[in-house]
Amino acid sequence: NAGVTQTPKFRVLKTGQSMTLLCAQDMNHEYMYWYRQDPGMGLRLIHYSVGEGTTAKGEVPDGYNVSRLKKQNFLLGLESAAPSQTSVYFCASTVTGGNIQYFGAGTRLSVL
Amino acid sequence: DQQVKQNSPSLSVQEGRISILNCDYTNSMFDYFLWYKKYPAEGPTFLISISSIKDKNEDGRFTVFLNKSAKHLSLHIVPSQPGDSAVYFCAASAETGTYKYIFGTGTRLKVLA
């Protein structure tokens, strides 16, 4: 059972390049989240979605955009990557009414 | 402003002994708390949770204690096993319905055989 799958697992970008991180879940969860994890900072919420076609800003949304065109997919876009966006990105999902988030394995992104 | 704090970045414990991981929070509106465990190169996985209406929740070797007056929760692992070596995050939420959580910075637990 796949659960939450993130692609790619690793990526190196040059400053100014763009990319999209894909999150796919096969648990029919309504809620999906994007976090970034930085040393000494814990997990910080970037954007989240409470259902297909809806998105909302989290704690650190600047420099990122998201889309939830299909219930099972949540995309995180970086339009013009900056070195400050070097981080490990985690996607998570949860059912409506549920408190437990299920995480993907993460995407390690380096921006040079 | 860090609303959820884990002041111990790391902890080492002998196998078989008790591990106690601590978490402090500042927002009195937090009403649900979770602990996640994270192994290297993997995403966090849910471990145990507690609602603010309780002061203790137990699941096998894992017990979470909540002291609302002190705004403090702790995770006890008894007995500790080498497989428990991981990073532990506590998380708290005050926004029922969005399930948005504030995570602590994590504590790296090392259980020595």
mmCIF file with all atom_site columns, C-alpha atoms in Angstrom:
data_model
loop_
_atom_site.group_PDB
_atom_site.id
_atom_site.type_symbol
_atom_site.label_atom_id
_atom_site.label_alt_id
_atom_site.label_comp_id
_atom_site.label_asym_id
_atom_site.label_entity_id
_atom_site.label_seq_id
_atom_site.pdbx_PDB_ins_code
_atom_site.Cartn_x
_atom_site.Cartn_y
_atom_site.Cartn_z
_atom_site.occupancy
_atom_site.B_iso_or_equiv
_atom_site.pdbx_formal_charge
_atom_site.auth_seq_id
_atom_site.auth_comp_id
_atom_site.auth_asym_id
_atom_site.auth_atom_id
_atom_site.pdbx_PDB_model_num
ATOM 1   C CA . ASN A 1 1   ? 0.000   0.000  0.000   1.00 0.00 ? 1   ASN A CA 1
ATOM 2   C CA . ALA A 1 2   ? 1.590   3.217  -1.222  1.00 0.00 ? 2   ALA A CA 1
ATOM 3   C CA . GLY A 1 3   ? 0.002   5.783  1.136   1.00 0.00 ? 3   GLY A CA 1
ATOM 4   C CA . VAL A 1 4   ? 1.584   9.164  0.363   1.00 0.00 ? 4   VAL A CA 1
ATOM 5   C CA . THR A 1 5   ? 4.100   9.270  -2.465  1.00 0.00 ? 5   THR A CA 1
ATOM 6   C CA . GLN A 1 6   ? 6.352   12.222 -3.220  1.00 0.00 ? 6   GLN A CA 1
ATOM 7   C CA . THR A 1 7   ? 8.285   12.768 -6.432  1.00 0.00 ? 7   THR A CA 1
ATOM 8   C CA . PRO A 1 8   ? 11.083  13.476 -6.953  1.00 0.00 ? 8   PRO A CA 1
ATOM 9   C CA . LYS A 1 9   ? 13.075  12.316 -3.939  1.00 0.00 ? 9   LYS A CA 1
ATOM 10  C CA . PHE A 1 10  ? 16.034  14.592 -4.677  1.00 0.00 ? 10  PHE A CA 1
ATOM 11  C CA . ARG A 1 11  ? 16.542  17.638 -6.833  1.00 0.00 ? 11  ARG A CA 1
ATOM 12  C CA . VAL A 1 12  ? 19.215  20.249 -7.374  1.00 0.00 ? 12  VAL A CA 1
ATOM 13  C CA . LEU A 1 13  ? 18.195  23.562 -8.877  1.00 0.00 ? 13  LEU A CA 1
ATOM 14  C CA . LYS A 1 14  ? 20.005  26.703 -9.865  1.00 0.00 ? 14  LYS A CA 1
ATOM 15  C CA . THR A 1 15  ? 18.783  30.016 -8.530  1.00 0.00 ? 15  THR A CA 1
ATOM 16  C CA . GLY A 1 16  ? 15.898  31.275 -10.631 1.00 0.00 ? 16  GLY A CA 1
ATOM 17  C CA . GLN A 1 17  ? 14.861  27.892 -12.011 1.00 0.00 ? 17  GLN A CA 1
ATOM 18  C CA . SER A 1 18  ? 11.357  26.583 -11.492 1.00 0.00 ? 18  SER A CA 1
ATOM 19  C CA . MET A 1 19  ? 10.081  23.168 -10.537 1.00 0.00 ? 19  MET A CA 1
ATOM 20  C CA . THR A 1 20  ? 7.020   21.317 -9.293  1.00 0.00 ? 20  THR A CA 1
ATOM 21  C CA . LEU A 1 21  ? 6.944   18.787 -6.494  1.00 0.00 ? 21  LEU A CA 1
ATOM 22  C CA . LEU A 1 22  ? 4.218   16.180 -6.768  1.00 0.00 ? 22  LEU A CA 1
ATOM 23  C CA . CYS A 1 23  ? 2.381   14.559 -3.890  1.00 0.00 ? 23  CYS A CA 1
ATOM 24  C CA . ALA A 1 24  ? -0.023  11.701 -4.500  1.00 0.00 ? 24  ALA A CA 1
ATOM 25  C CA . GLN A 1 25  ? -2.114  9.860  -1.926  1.00 0.00 ? 25  GLN A CA 1
ATOM 26  C CA . ASP A 1 26  ? -4.222  6.780  -2.449  1.00 0.00 ? 26  ASP A CA 1
ATOM 27  C CA . MET A 1 27  ? -6.173  6.897  0.820   1.00 0.00 ? 27  MET A CA 1
ATOM 28  C CA . ASN A 1 28  ? -9.010  9.121  -0.441  1.00 0.00 ? 28  ASN A CA 1
ATOM 29  C CA . HIS A 1 29  ? -8.055  11.798 2.093   1.00 0.00 ? 29  HIS A CA 1
ATOM 30  C CA . GLU A 1 30  ? -9.669  15.204 1.845   1.00 0.00 ? 30  GLU A CA 1
ATOM 31  C CA . TYR A 1 31  ? -6.929  17.222 3.536   1.00 0.00 ? 31  TYR A CA 1
ATOM 32  C CA . MET A 1 32  ? -3.410  17.596 2.182   1.00 0.00 ? 32  MET A CA 1
ATOM 33  C CA . TYR A 1 33  ? -0.451  19.632 3.401   1.00 0.00 ? 33  TYR A CA 1
ATOM 34  C CA . TRP A 1 34  ? 3.002   20.766 2.333   1.00 0.00 ? 34  TRP A CA 1
ATOM 35  C CA . TYR A 1 35  ? 5.684   21.303 4.973   1.00 0.00 ? 35  TYR A CA 1
ATOM 36  C CA . ARG A 1 36  ? 9.333   22.202 4.900   1.00 0.00 ? 36  ARG A CA 1
ATOM 37  C CA . GLN A 1 37  ? 11.836  20.976 7.433   1.00 0.00 ? 37  GLN A CA 1
ATOM 38  C CA . ASP A 1 38  ? 14.951  22.972 8.172   1.00 0.00 ? 38  ASP A CA 1
ATOM 39  C CA . PRO A 1 39  ? 17.626  22.331 10.816  1.00 0.00 ? 39  PRO A CA 1
ATOM 40  C CA . GLY A 1 40  ? 16.516  23.641 14.204  1.00 0.00 ? 40  GLY A CA 1
ATOM 41  C CA . MET A 1 41  ? 13.136  24.730 12.835  1.00 0.00 ? 41  MET A CA 1
ATOM 42  C CA . GLY A 1 42  ? 10.947  21.656 12.935  1.00 0.00 ? 42  GLY A CA 1
ATOM 43  C CA . LEU A 1 43  ? 8.235   21.239 10.313  1.00 0.00 ? 43  LEU A CA 1
ATOM 44  C CA . ARG A 1 44  ? 6.643   24.428 9.033   1.00 0.00 ? 44  ARG A CA 1
ATOM 45  C CA . LEU A 1 45  ? 3.406   24.497 7.078   1.00 0.00 ? 45  LEU A CA 1
ATOM 46  C CA . ILE A 1 46  ? 3.691   26.059 3.617   1.00 0.00 ? 46  ILE A CA 1
ATOM 47  C CA . HIS A 1 47  ? 0.226   25.544 2.132   1.00 0.00 ? 47  HIS A CA 1
ATOM 48  C CA . TYR A 1 48  ? -2.647  23.186 2.707   1.00 0.00 ? 48  TYR A CA 1
ATOM 49  C CA . SER A 1 49  ? -5.852  22.064 1.032   1.00 0.00 ? 49  SER A CA 1
ATOM 50  C CA . VAL A 1 50  ? -9.142  20.975 2.575   1.00 0.00 ? 50  VAL A CA 1
ATOM 51  C CA . GLY A 1 51  ? -10.487 19.524 -0.648  1.00 0.00 ? 51  GLY A CA 1
ATOM 52  C CA . GLU A 1 52  ? -10.225 19.318 -4.404  1.00 0.00 ? 52  GLU A CA 1
ATOM 53  C CA . GLY A 1 53  ? -9.979  22.775 -5.948  1.00 0.00 ? 53  GLY A CA 1
ATOM 54  C CA . THR A 1 54  ? -9.220  24.550 -2.646  1.00 0.00 ? 54  THR A CA 1
ATOM 55  C CA . THR A 1 55  ? -5.927  25.754 -1.208  1.00 0.00 ? 55  THR A CA 1
ATOM 56  C CA . ALA A 1 56  ? -4.904  27.966 1.688   1.00 0.00 ? 56  ALA A CA 1
ATOM 57  C CA . LYS A 1 57  ? -1.740  29.570 3.004   1.00 0.00 ? 57  LYS A CA 1
ATOM 58  C CA . GLY A 1 58  ? 0.139   28.163 5.918   1.00 0.00 ? 58  GLY A CA 1
ATOM 59  C CA . GLU A 1 59  ? 2.904   29.597 8.036   1.00 0.00 ? 59  GLU A CA 1
ATOM 60  C CA . VAL A 1 60  ? 5.562   30.153 5.332   1.00 0.00 ? 60  VAL A CA 1
ATOM 61  C CA . PRO A 1 61  ? 3.816   30.460 1.928   1.00 0.00 ? 61  PRO A CA 1
ATOM 62  C CA . ASP A 1 62  ? 5.998   33.086 0.237   1.00 0.00 ? 62  ASP A CA 1
ATOM 63  C CA . GLY A 1 63  ? 7.764   31.898 -2.896  1.00 0.00 ? 63  GLY A CA 1
ATOM 64  C CA . TYR A 1 64  ? 5.512   28.859 -3.326  1.00 0.00 ? 64  TYR A CA 1
ATOM 65  C CA . ASN A 1 65  ? 2.301   28.103 -5.160  1.00 0.00 ? 65  ASN A CA 1
ATOM 66  C CA . VAL A 1 66  ? 0.087   25.050 -4.946  1.00 0.00 ? 66  VAL A CA 1
ATOM 67  C CA . SER A 1 67  ? -2.706  23.381 -6.860  1.00 0.00 ? 67  SER A CA 1
ATOM 68  C CA . ARG A 1 68  ? -5.187  20.642 -6.015  1.00 0.00 ? 68  ARG A CA 1
ATOM 69  C CA . LEU A 1 69  ? -6.865  19.830 -9.305  1.00 0.00 ? 69  LEU A CA 1
ATOM 70  C CA . LYS A 1 70  ? -7.501  16.223 -8.333  1.00 0.00 ? 70  LYS A CA 1
ATOM 71  C CA . LYS A 1 71  ? -8.357  14.949 -4.876  1.00 0.00 ? 71  LYS A CA 1
ATOM 72  C CA . GLN A 1 72  ? -5.422  12.567 -4.795  1.00 0.00 ? 72  GLN A CA 1
ATOM 73  C CA . ASN A 1 73  ? -2.758  15.037 -5.936  1.00 0.00 ? 73  ASN A CA 1
ATOM 74  C CA . PHE A 1 74  ? -1.291  18.145 -4.335  1.00 0.00 ? 74  PHE A CA 1
ATOM 75  C CA . LEU A 1 75  ? 1.372   20.019 -6.288  1.00 0.00 ? 75  LEU A CA 1
ATOM 76  C CA . LEU A 1 76  ? 3.899   22.451 -4.837  1.00 0.00 ? 76  LEU A CA 1
ATOM 77  C CA . GLY A 1 77  ? 5.496   24.873 -7.269  1.00 0.00 ? 77  GLY A CA 1
ATOM 78  C CA . LEU A 1 78  ? 8.569   27.041 -7.004  1.00 0.00 ? 78  LEU A CA 1
ATOM 79  C CA . GLU A 1 79  ? 8.422   29.668 -9.748  1.00 0.00 ? 79  GLU A CA 1
ATOM 80  C CA . SER A 1 80  ? 11.874  31.149 -9.182  1.00 0.00 ? 80  SER A CA 1
ATOM 81  C CA . ALA A 1 81  ? 13.944  29.091 -6.780  1.00 0.00 ? 81  ALA A CA 1
ATOM 82  C CA . ALA A 1 82  ? 16.125  30.821 -4.201  1.00 0.00 ? 82  ALA A CA 1
ATOM 83  C CA . PRO A 1 83  ? 18.877  29.370 -1.986  1.00 0.00 ? 83  PRO A CA 1
ATOM 84  C CA . SER A 1 84  ? 16.610  30.026 1.027   1.00 0.00 ? 84  SER A CA 1
ATOM 85  C CA . GLN A 1 85  ? 14.310  27.344 -0.353  1.00 0.00 ? 85  GLN A CA 1
ATOM 86  C CA . THR A 1 86  ? 16.930  24.668 0.144   1.00 0.00 ? 86  THR A CA 1
ATOM 87  C CA . SER A 1 87  ? 15.132  22.298 2.470   1.00 0.00 ? 87  SER A CA 1
ATOM 88  C CA . VAL A 1 88  ? 13.445  18.944 2.868   1.00 0.00 ? 88  VAL A CA 1
ATOM 89  C CA . TYR A 1 89  ? 9.829   19.076 1.791   1.00 0.00 ? 89  TYR A CA 1
ATOM 90  C CA . PHE A 1 90  ? 7.172   16.787 3.200   1.00 0.00 ? 90  PHE A CA 1
ATOM 91  C CA . CYS A 1 91  ? 3.663   16.208 2.004   1.00 0.00 ? 91  CYS A CA 1
ATOM 92  C CA . ALA A 1 92  ? 0.976   14.870 4.331   1.00 0.00 ? 92  ALA A CA 1
ATOM 93  C CA . SER A 1 93  ? -2.690  13.973 4.183   1.00 0.00 ? 93  SER A CA 1
ATOM 94  C CA . THR A 1 94  ? -5.499  13.261 6.607   1.00 0.00 ? 94  THR A CA 1
ATOM 95  C CA . VAL A 1 95  ? -9.128  12.291 6.520   1.00 0.00 ? 95  VAL A CA 1
ATOM 96  C CA . THR A 1 96  ? -11.856 14.781 7.333   1.00 0.00 ? 96  THR A CA 1
ATOM 97  C CA . GLY A 1 97  ? -12.330 14.627 11.085  1.00 0.00 ? 97  GLY A CA 1
ATOM 98  C CA . GLY A 1 98  ? -9.013  12.915 11.619  1.00 0.00 ? 98  GLY A CA 1
ATOM 99  C CA . ASN A 1 99  ? -6.070  14.346 13.495  1.00 0.00 ? 99  ASN A CA 1
ATOM 100 C CA . ILE A 1 100 ? -3.376  11.959 12.342  1.00 0.00 ? 100 ILE A CA 1
ATOM 101 C CA . GLN A 1 101 ? -1.374  13.093 9.356   1.00 0.00 ? 101 GLN A CA 1
ATOM 102 C CA . TYR A 1 102 ? 0.231   10.570 7.043   1.00 0.00 ? 102 TYR A CA 1
ATOM 103 C CA . PHE A 1 103 ? 3.504   11.756 5.581   1.00 0.00 ? 103 PHE A CA 1
ATOM 104 C CA . GLY A 1 104 ? 5.416   11.024 2.444   1.00 0.00 ? 104 GLY A CA 1
ATOM 105 C CA . ALA A 1 105 ? 9.119   10.195 2.545   1.00 0.00 ? 105 ALA A CA 1
ATOM 106 C CA . GLY A 1 106 ? 10.161  13.720 1.614   1.00 0.00 ? 106 GLY A CA 1
ATOM 107 C CA . THR A 1 107 ? 11.889  15.567 -1.205  1.00 0.00 ? 107 THR A CA 1
ATOM 108 C CA . ARG A 1 108 ? 15.357  16.928 -0.558  1.00 0.00 ? 108 ARG A CA 1
ATOM 109 C CA . LEU A 1 109 ? 15.826  20.110 -2.581  1.00 0.00 ? 109 LEU A CA 1
ATOM 110 C CA . SER A 1 110 ? 19.038  22.061 -2.973  1.00 0.00 ? 110 SER A CA 1
ATOM 111 C CA . VAL A 1 111 ? 19.062  25.455 -4.645  1.00 0.00 ? 111 VAL A CA 1
ATOM 112 C CA . LEU A 1 112 ? 22.521  26.626 -5.671  1.00 0.00 ? 112 LEU A CA 1
ATOM 113 C CA . ASP B 2 1   ? 7.855   33.021 18.010  1.00 0.00 ? 1   ASP B CA 1
ATOM 114 C CA . GLN B 2 2   ? 8.113   29.292 18.613  1.00 0.00 ? 2   GLN B CA 1
ATOM 115 C CA . GLN B 2 3   ? 4.751   28.201 20.002  1.00 0.00 ? 3   GLN B CA 1
ATOM 116 C CA . VAL B 2 4   ? 5.843   24.605 20.490  1.00 0.00 ? 4   VAL B CA 1
ATOM 117 C CA . LYS B 2 5   ? 9.282   24.024 21.950  1.00 0.00 ? 5   LYS B CA 1
ATOM 118 C CA . GLN B 2 6   ? 11.387  20.945 22.403  1.00 0.00 ? 6   GLN B CA 1
ATOM 119 C CA . ASN B 2 7   ? 14.314  22.267 24.350  1.00 0.00 ? 7   ASN B CA 1
ATOM 120 C CA . SER B 2 8   ? 16.426  19.122 24.238  1.00 0.00 ? 8   SER B CA 1
ATOM 121 C CA . PRO B 2 9   ? 17.843  18.598 20.743  1.00 0.00 ? 9   PRO B CA 1
ATOM 122 C CA . SER B 2 10  ? 19.161  15.174 21.703  1.00 0.00 ? 10  SER B CA 1
ATOM 123 C CA . LEU B 2 11  ? 18.879  12.482 24.346  1.00 0.00 ? 11  LEU B CA 1
ATOM 124 C CA . SER B 2 12  ? 20.801  9.262  24.960  1.00 0.00 ? 12  SER B CA 1
ATOM 125 C CA . VAL B 2 13  ? 19.369  6.432  27.040  1.00 0.00 ? 13  VAL B CA 1
ATOM 126 C CA . GLN B 2 14  ? 20.477  2.919  27.845  1.00 0.00 ? 14  GLN B CA 1
ATOM 127 C CA . GLU B 2 15  ? 18.427  0.058  26.446  1.00 0.00 ? 15  GLU B CA 1
ATOM 128 C CA . GLY B 2 16  ? 15.777  -1.046 28.928  1.00 0.00 ? 16  GLY B CA 1
ATOM 129 C CA . ARG B 2 17  ? 15.666  2.301  30.728  1.00 0.00 ? 17  ARG B CA 1
ATOM 130 C CA . ILE B 2 18  ? 12.994  4.967  30.488  1.00 0.00 ? 18  ILE B CA 1
ATOM 131 C CA . SER B 2 19  ? 13.200  7.695  27.854  1.00 0.00 ? 19  SER B CA 1
ATOM 132 C CA . ILE B 2 20  ? 11.445  10.960 28.657  1.00 0.00 ? 20  ILE B CA 1
ATOM 133 C CA . LEU B 2 21  ? 10.993  13.498 25.883  1.00 0.00 ? 21  LEU B CA 1
ATOM 134 C CA . ASN B 2 22  ? 9.602   16.902 26.760  1.00 0.00 ? 22  ASN B CA 1
ATOM 135 C CA . CYS B 2 23  ? 7.577   19.494 24.907  1.00 0.00 ? 23  CYS B CA 1
ATOM 136 C CA . ASP B 2 24  ? 6.418   22.935 26.058  1.00 0.00 ? 24  ASP B CA 1
ATOM 137 C CA . TYR B 2 25  ? 3.850   25.148 24.411  1.00 0.00 ? 25  TYR B CA 1
ATOM 138 C CA . THR B 2 26  ? 2.755   28.739 24.810  1.00 0.00 ? 26  THR B CA 1
ATOM 139 C CA . ASN B 2 27  ? -0.703  28.859 23.238  1.00 0.00 ? 27  ASN B CA 1
ATOM 140 C CA . SER B 2 28  ? -3.396  28.024 25.788  1.00 0.00 ? 28  SER B CA 1
ATOM 141 C CA . MET B 2 29  ? -5.847  27.435 22.924  1.00 0.00 ? 29  MET B CA 1
ATOM 142 C CA . PHE B 2 30  ? -4.073  24.266 21.833  1.00 0.00 ? 30  PHE B CA 1
ATOM 143 C CA . ASP B 2 31  ? -6.489  21.410 22.370  1.00 0.00 ? 31  ASP B CA 1
ATOM 144 C CA . TYR B 2 32  ? -4.918  18.393 20.700  1.00 0.00 ? 32  TYR B CA 1
ATOM 145 C CA . PHE B 2 33  ? -1.372  17.110 20.783  1.00 0.00 ? 33  PHE B CA 1
ATOM 146 C CA . LEU B 2 34  ? 0.467   14.418 18.880  1.00 0.00 ? 34  LEU B CA 1
ATOM 147 C CA . TRP B 2 35  ? 3.870   12.801 18.875  1.00 0.00 ? 35  TRP B CA 1
ATOM 148 C CA . TYR B 2 36  ? 5.506   11.680 15.654  1.00 0.00 ? 36  TYR B CA 1
ATOM 149 C CA . LYS B 2 37  ? 8.585   9.560  15.179  1.00 0.00 ? 37  LYS B CA 1
ATOM 150 C CA . LYS B 2 38  ? 10.931  10.078 12.249  1.00 0.00 ? 38  LYS B CA 1
ATOM 151 C CA . TYR B 2 39  ? 13.666  7.791  10.969  1.00 0.00 ? 39  TYR B CA 1
ATOM 152 C CA . PRO B 2 40  ? 16.332  9.092  8.562   1.00 0.00 ? 40  PRO B CA 1
ATOM 153 C CA . ALA B 2 41  ? 15.202  9.398  4.934   1.00 0.00 ? 41  ALA B CA 1
ATOM 154 C CA . GLU B 2 42  ? 11.592  8.690  5.920   1.00 0.00 ? 42  GLU B CA 1
ATOM 155 C CA . GLY B 2 43  ? 8.603   10.866 6.675   1.00 0.00 ? 43  GLY B CA 1
ATOM 156 C CA . PRO B 2 44  ? 7.286   11.295 10.216  1.00 0.00 ? 44  PRO B CA 1
ATOM 157 C CA . THR B 2 45  ? 4.913   8.594  11.425  1.00 0.00 ? 45  THR B CA 1
ATOM 158 C CA . PHE B 2 46  ? 2.248   9.011  14.056  1.00 0.00 ? 46  PHE B CA 1
ATOM 159 C CA . LEU B 2 47  ? 3.063   7.596  17.460  1.00 0.00 ? 47  LEU B CA 1
ATOM 160 C CA . ILE B 2 48  ? 0.530   8.691  20.060  1.00 0.00 ? 48  ILE B CA 1
ATOM 161 C CA . SER B 2 49  ? -1.836  11.568 20.754  1.00 0.00 ? 49  SER B CA 1
ATOM 162 C CA . ILE B 2 50  ? -3.728  13.217 23.583  1.00 0.00 ? 50  ILE B CA 1
ATOM 163 C CA . SER B 2 51  ? -6.694  15.523 23.817  1.00 0.00 ? 51  SER B CA 1
ATOM 164 C CA . SER B 2 52  ? -6.686  18.457 26.212  1.00 0.00 ? 52  SER B CA 1
ATOM 165 C CA . ILE B 2 53  ? -9.545  16.860 28.173  1.00 0.00 ? 53  ILE B CA 1
ATOM 166 C CA . LYS B 2 54  ? -7.165  14.106 29.305  1.00 0.00 ? 54  LYS B CA 1
ATOM 167 C CA . ASP B 2 55  ? -3.933  14.186 31.242  1.00 0.00 ? 55  ASP B CA 1
ATOM 168 C CA . LYS B 2 56  ? -2.582  10.809 30.196  1.00 0.00 ? 56  LYS B CA 1
ATOM 169 C CA . ASN B 2 57  ? -2.773  8.440  27.267  1.00 0.00 ? 57  ASN B CA 1
ATOM 170 C CA . GLU B 2 58  ? -1.038  5.107  27.074  1.00 0.00 ? 58  GLU B CA 1
ATOM 171 C CA . ASP B 2 59  ? -0.265  2.785  24.178  1.00 0.00 ? 59  ASP B CA 1
ATOM 172 C CA . GLY B 2 60  ? 1.974   -0.130 24.948  1.00 0.00 ? 60  GLY B CA 1
ATOM 173 C CA . ARG B 2 61  ? 5.441   1.133  25.845  1.00 0.00 ? 61  ARG B CA 1
ATOM 174 C CA . PHE B 2 62  ? 4.482   4.725  25.050  1.00 0.00 ? 62  PHE B CA 1
ATOM 175 C CA . THR B 2 63  ? 2.703   7.090  27.417  1.00 0.00 ? 63  THR B CA 1
ATOM 176 C CA . VAL B 2 64  ? 2.006   10.768 26.886  1.00 0.00 ? 64  VAL B CA 1
ATOM 177 C CA . PHE B 2 65  ? 1.349   13.052 29.849  1.00 0.00 ? 65  PHE B CA 1
ATOM 178 C CA . LEU B 2 66  ? -0.270  16.474 29.554  1.00 0.00 ? 66  LEU B CA 1
ATOM 179 C CA . ASN B 2 67  ? 0.016   19.183 32.193  1.00 0.00 ? 67  ASN B CA 1
ATOM 180 C CA . LYS B 2 68  ? -2.237  21.986 30.987  1.00 0.00 ? 68  LYS B CA 1
ATOM 181 C CA . SER B 2 69  ? -1.448  24.368 33.811  1.00 0.00 ? 69  SER B CA 1
ATOM 182 C CA . ALA B 2 70  ? 2.252   24.132 33.006  1.00 0.00 ? 70  ALA B CA 1
ATOM 183 C CA . LYS B 2 71  ? 1.619   23.965 29.239  1.00 0.00 ? 71  LYS B CA 1
ATOM 184 C CA . HIS B 2 72  ? 3.849   20.927 29.137  1.00 0.00 ? 72  HIS B CA 1
ATOM 185 C CA . LEU B 2 73  ? 3.608   17.457 27.677  1.00 0.00 ? 73  LEU B CA 1
ATOM 186 C CA . SER B 2 74  ? 6.001   14.574 27.856  1.00 0.00 ? 74  SER B CA 1
ATOM 187 C CA . LEU B 2 75  ? 6.447   11.265 26.108  1.00 0.00 ? 75  LEU B CA 1
ATOM 188 C CA . HIS B 2 76  ? 7.640   8.308  28.165  1.00 0.00 ? 76  HIS B CA 1
ATOM 189 C CA . ILE B 2 77  ? 9.047   5.213  26.504  1.00 0.00 ? 77  ILE B CA 1
ATOM 190 C CA . VAL B 2 78  ? 9.435   2.230  28.799  1.00 0.00 ? 78  VAL B CA 1
ATOM 191 C CA . PRO B 2 79  ? 11.454  0.138  28.272  1.00 0.00 ? 79  PRO B CA 1
ATOM 192 C CA . SER B 2 80  ? 13.517  1.871  25.610  1.00 0.00 ? 80  SER B CA 1
ATOM 193 C CA . GLN B 2 81  ? 14.728  -0.252 22.720  1.00 0.00 ? 81  GLN B CA 1
ATOM 194 C CA . PRO B 2 82  ? 17.442  0.395  20.096  1.00 0.00 ? 82  PRO B CA 1
ATOM 195 C CA . GLY B 2 83  ? 14.690  0.543  17.440  1.00 0.00 ? 83  GLY B CA 1
ATOM 196 C CA . ASP B 2 84  ? 13.283  3.585  19.214  1.00 0.00 ? 84  ASP B CA 1
ATOM 197 C CA . SER B 2 85  ? 16.308  5.596  18.104  1.00 0.00 ? 85  SER B CA 1
ATOM 198 C CA . ALA B 2 86  ? 14.793  8.320  15.942  1.00 0.00 ? 86  ALA B CA 1
ATOM 199 C CA . VAL B 2 87  ? 13.813  11.982 15.956  1.00 0.00 ? 87  VAL B CA 1
ATOM 200 C CA . TYR B 2 88  ? 10.608  12.691 17.882  1.00 0.00 ? 88  TYR B CA 1
ATOM 201 C CA . PHE B 2 89  ? 8.401   15.670 17.093  1.00 0.00 ? 89  PHE B CA 1
ATOM 202 C CA . CYS B 2 90  ? 5.557   16.943 19.195  1.00 0.00 ? 90  CYS B CA 1
ATOM 203 C CA . ALA B 2 91  ? 2.749   18.831 17.458  1.00 0.00 ? 91  ALA B CA 1
ATOM 204 C CA . ALA B 2 92  ? -0.169  20.888 18.705  1.00 0.00 ? 92  ALA B CA 1
ATOM 205 C CA . SER B 2 93  ? -3.346  22.243 17.176  1.00 0.00 ? 93  SER B CA 1
ATOM 206 C CA . ALA B 2 94  ? -5.856  24.923 18.106  1.00 0.00 ? 94  ALA B CA 1
ATOM 207 C CA . GLU B 2 95  ? -7.729  24.975 14.832  1.00 0.00 ? 95  GLU B CA 1
ATOM 208 C CA . THR B 2 96  ? -10.237 22.177 14.846  1.00 0.00 ? 96  THR B CA 1
ATOM 209 C CA . GLY B 2 97  ? -11.498 21.563 11.341  1.00 0.00 ? 97  GLY B CA 1
ATOM 210 C CA . THR B 2 98  ? -8.364  22.534 9.475   1.00 0.00 ? 98  THR B CA 1
ATOM 211 C CA . TYR B 2 99  ? -6.117  20.109 11.354  1.00 0.00 ? 99  TYR B CA 1
ATOM 212 C CA . LYS B 2 100 ? -3.271  22.548 11.135  1.00 0.00 ? 100 LYS B CA 1
ATOM 213 C CA . TYR B 2 101 ? -0.521  21.620 13.513  1.00 0.00 ? 101 TYR B CA 1
ATOM 214 C CA . ILE B 2 102 ? 2.430   23.511 14.910  1.00 0.00 ? 102 ILE B CA 1
ATOM 215 C CA . PHE B 2 103 ? 5.435   21.245 15.208  1.00 0.00 ? 103 PHE B CA 1
ATOM 216 C CA . GLY B 2 104 ? 8.271   21.410 17.657  1.00 0.00 ? 104 GLY B CA 1
ATOM 217 C CA . THR B 2 105 ? 11.886  21.314 16.521  1.00 0.00 ? 105 THR B CA 1
ATOM 218 C CA . GLY B 2 106 ? 12.349  17.665 17.411  1.00 0.00 ? 106 GLY B CA 1
ATOM 219 C CA . THR B 2 107 ? 14.454  15.635 19.841  1.00 0.00 ? 107 THR B CA 1
ATOM 220 C CA . ARG B 2 108 ? 16.888  13.037 18.567  1.00 0.00 ? 108 ARG B CA 1
ATOM 221 C CA . LEU B 2 109 ? 16.722  9.963  20.781  1.00 0.00 ? 109 LEU B CA 1
ATOM 222 C CA . LYS B 2 110 ? 19.530  7.458  20.783  1.00 0.00 ? 110 LYS B CA 1
ATOM 223 C CA . VAL B 2 111 ? 18.987  4.222  22.653  1.00 0.00 ? 111 VAL B CA 1
ATOM 224 C CA . LEU B 2 112 ? 22.280  2.556  23.465  1.00 0.00 ? 112 LEU B CA 1
ATOM 225 C CA . ALA B 2 113 ? 22.482  -1.239 23.417  1.00 0.00 ? 113 ALA B CA 1
#
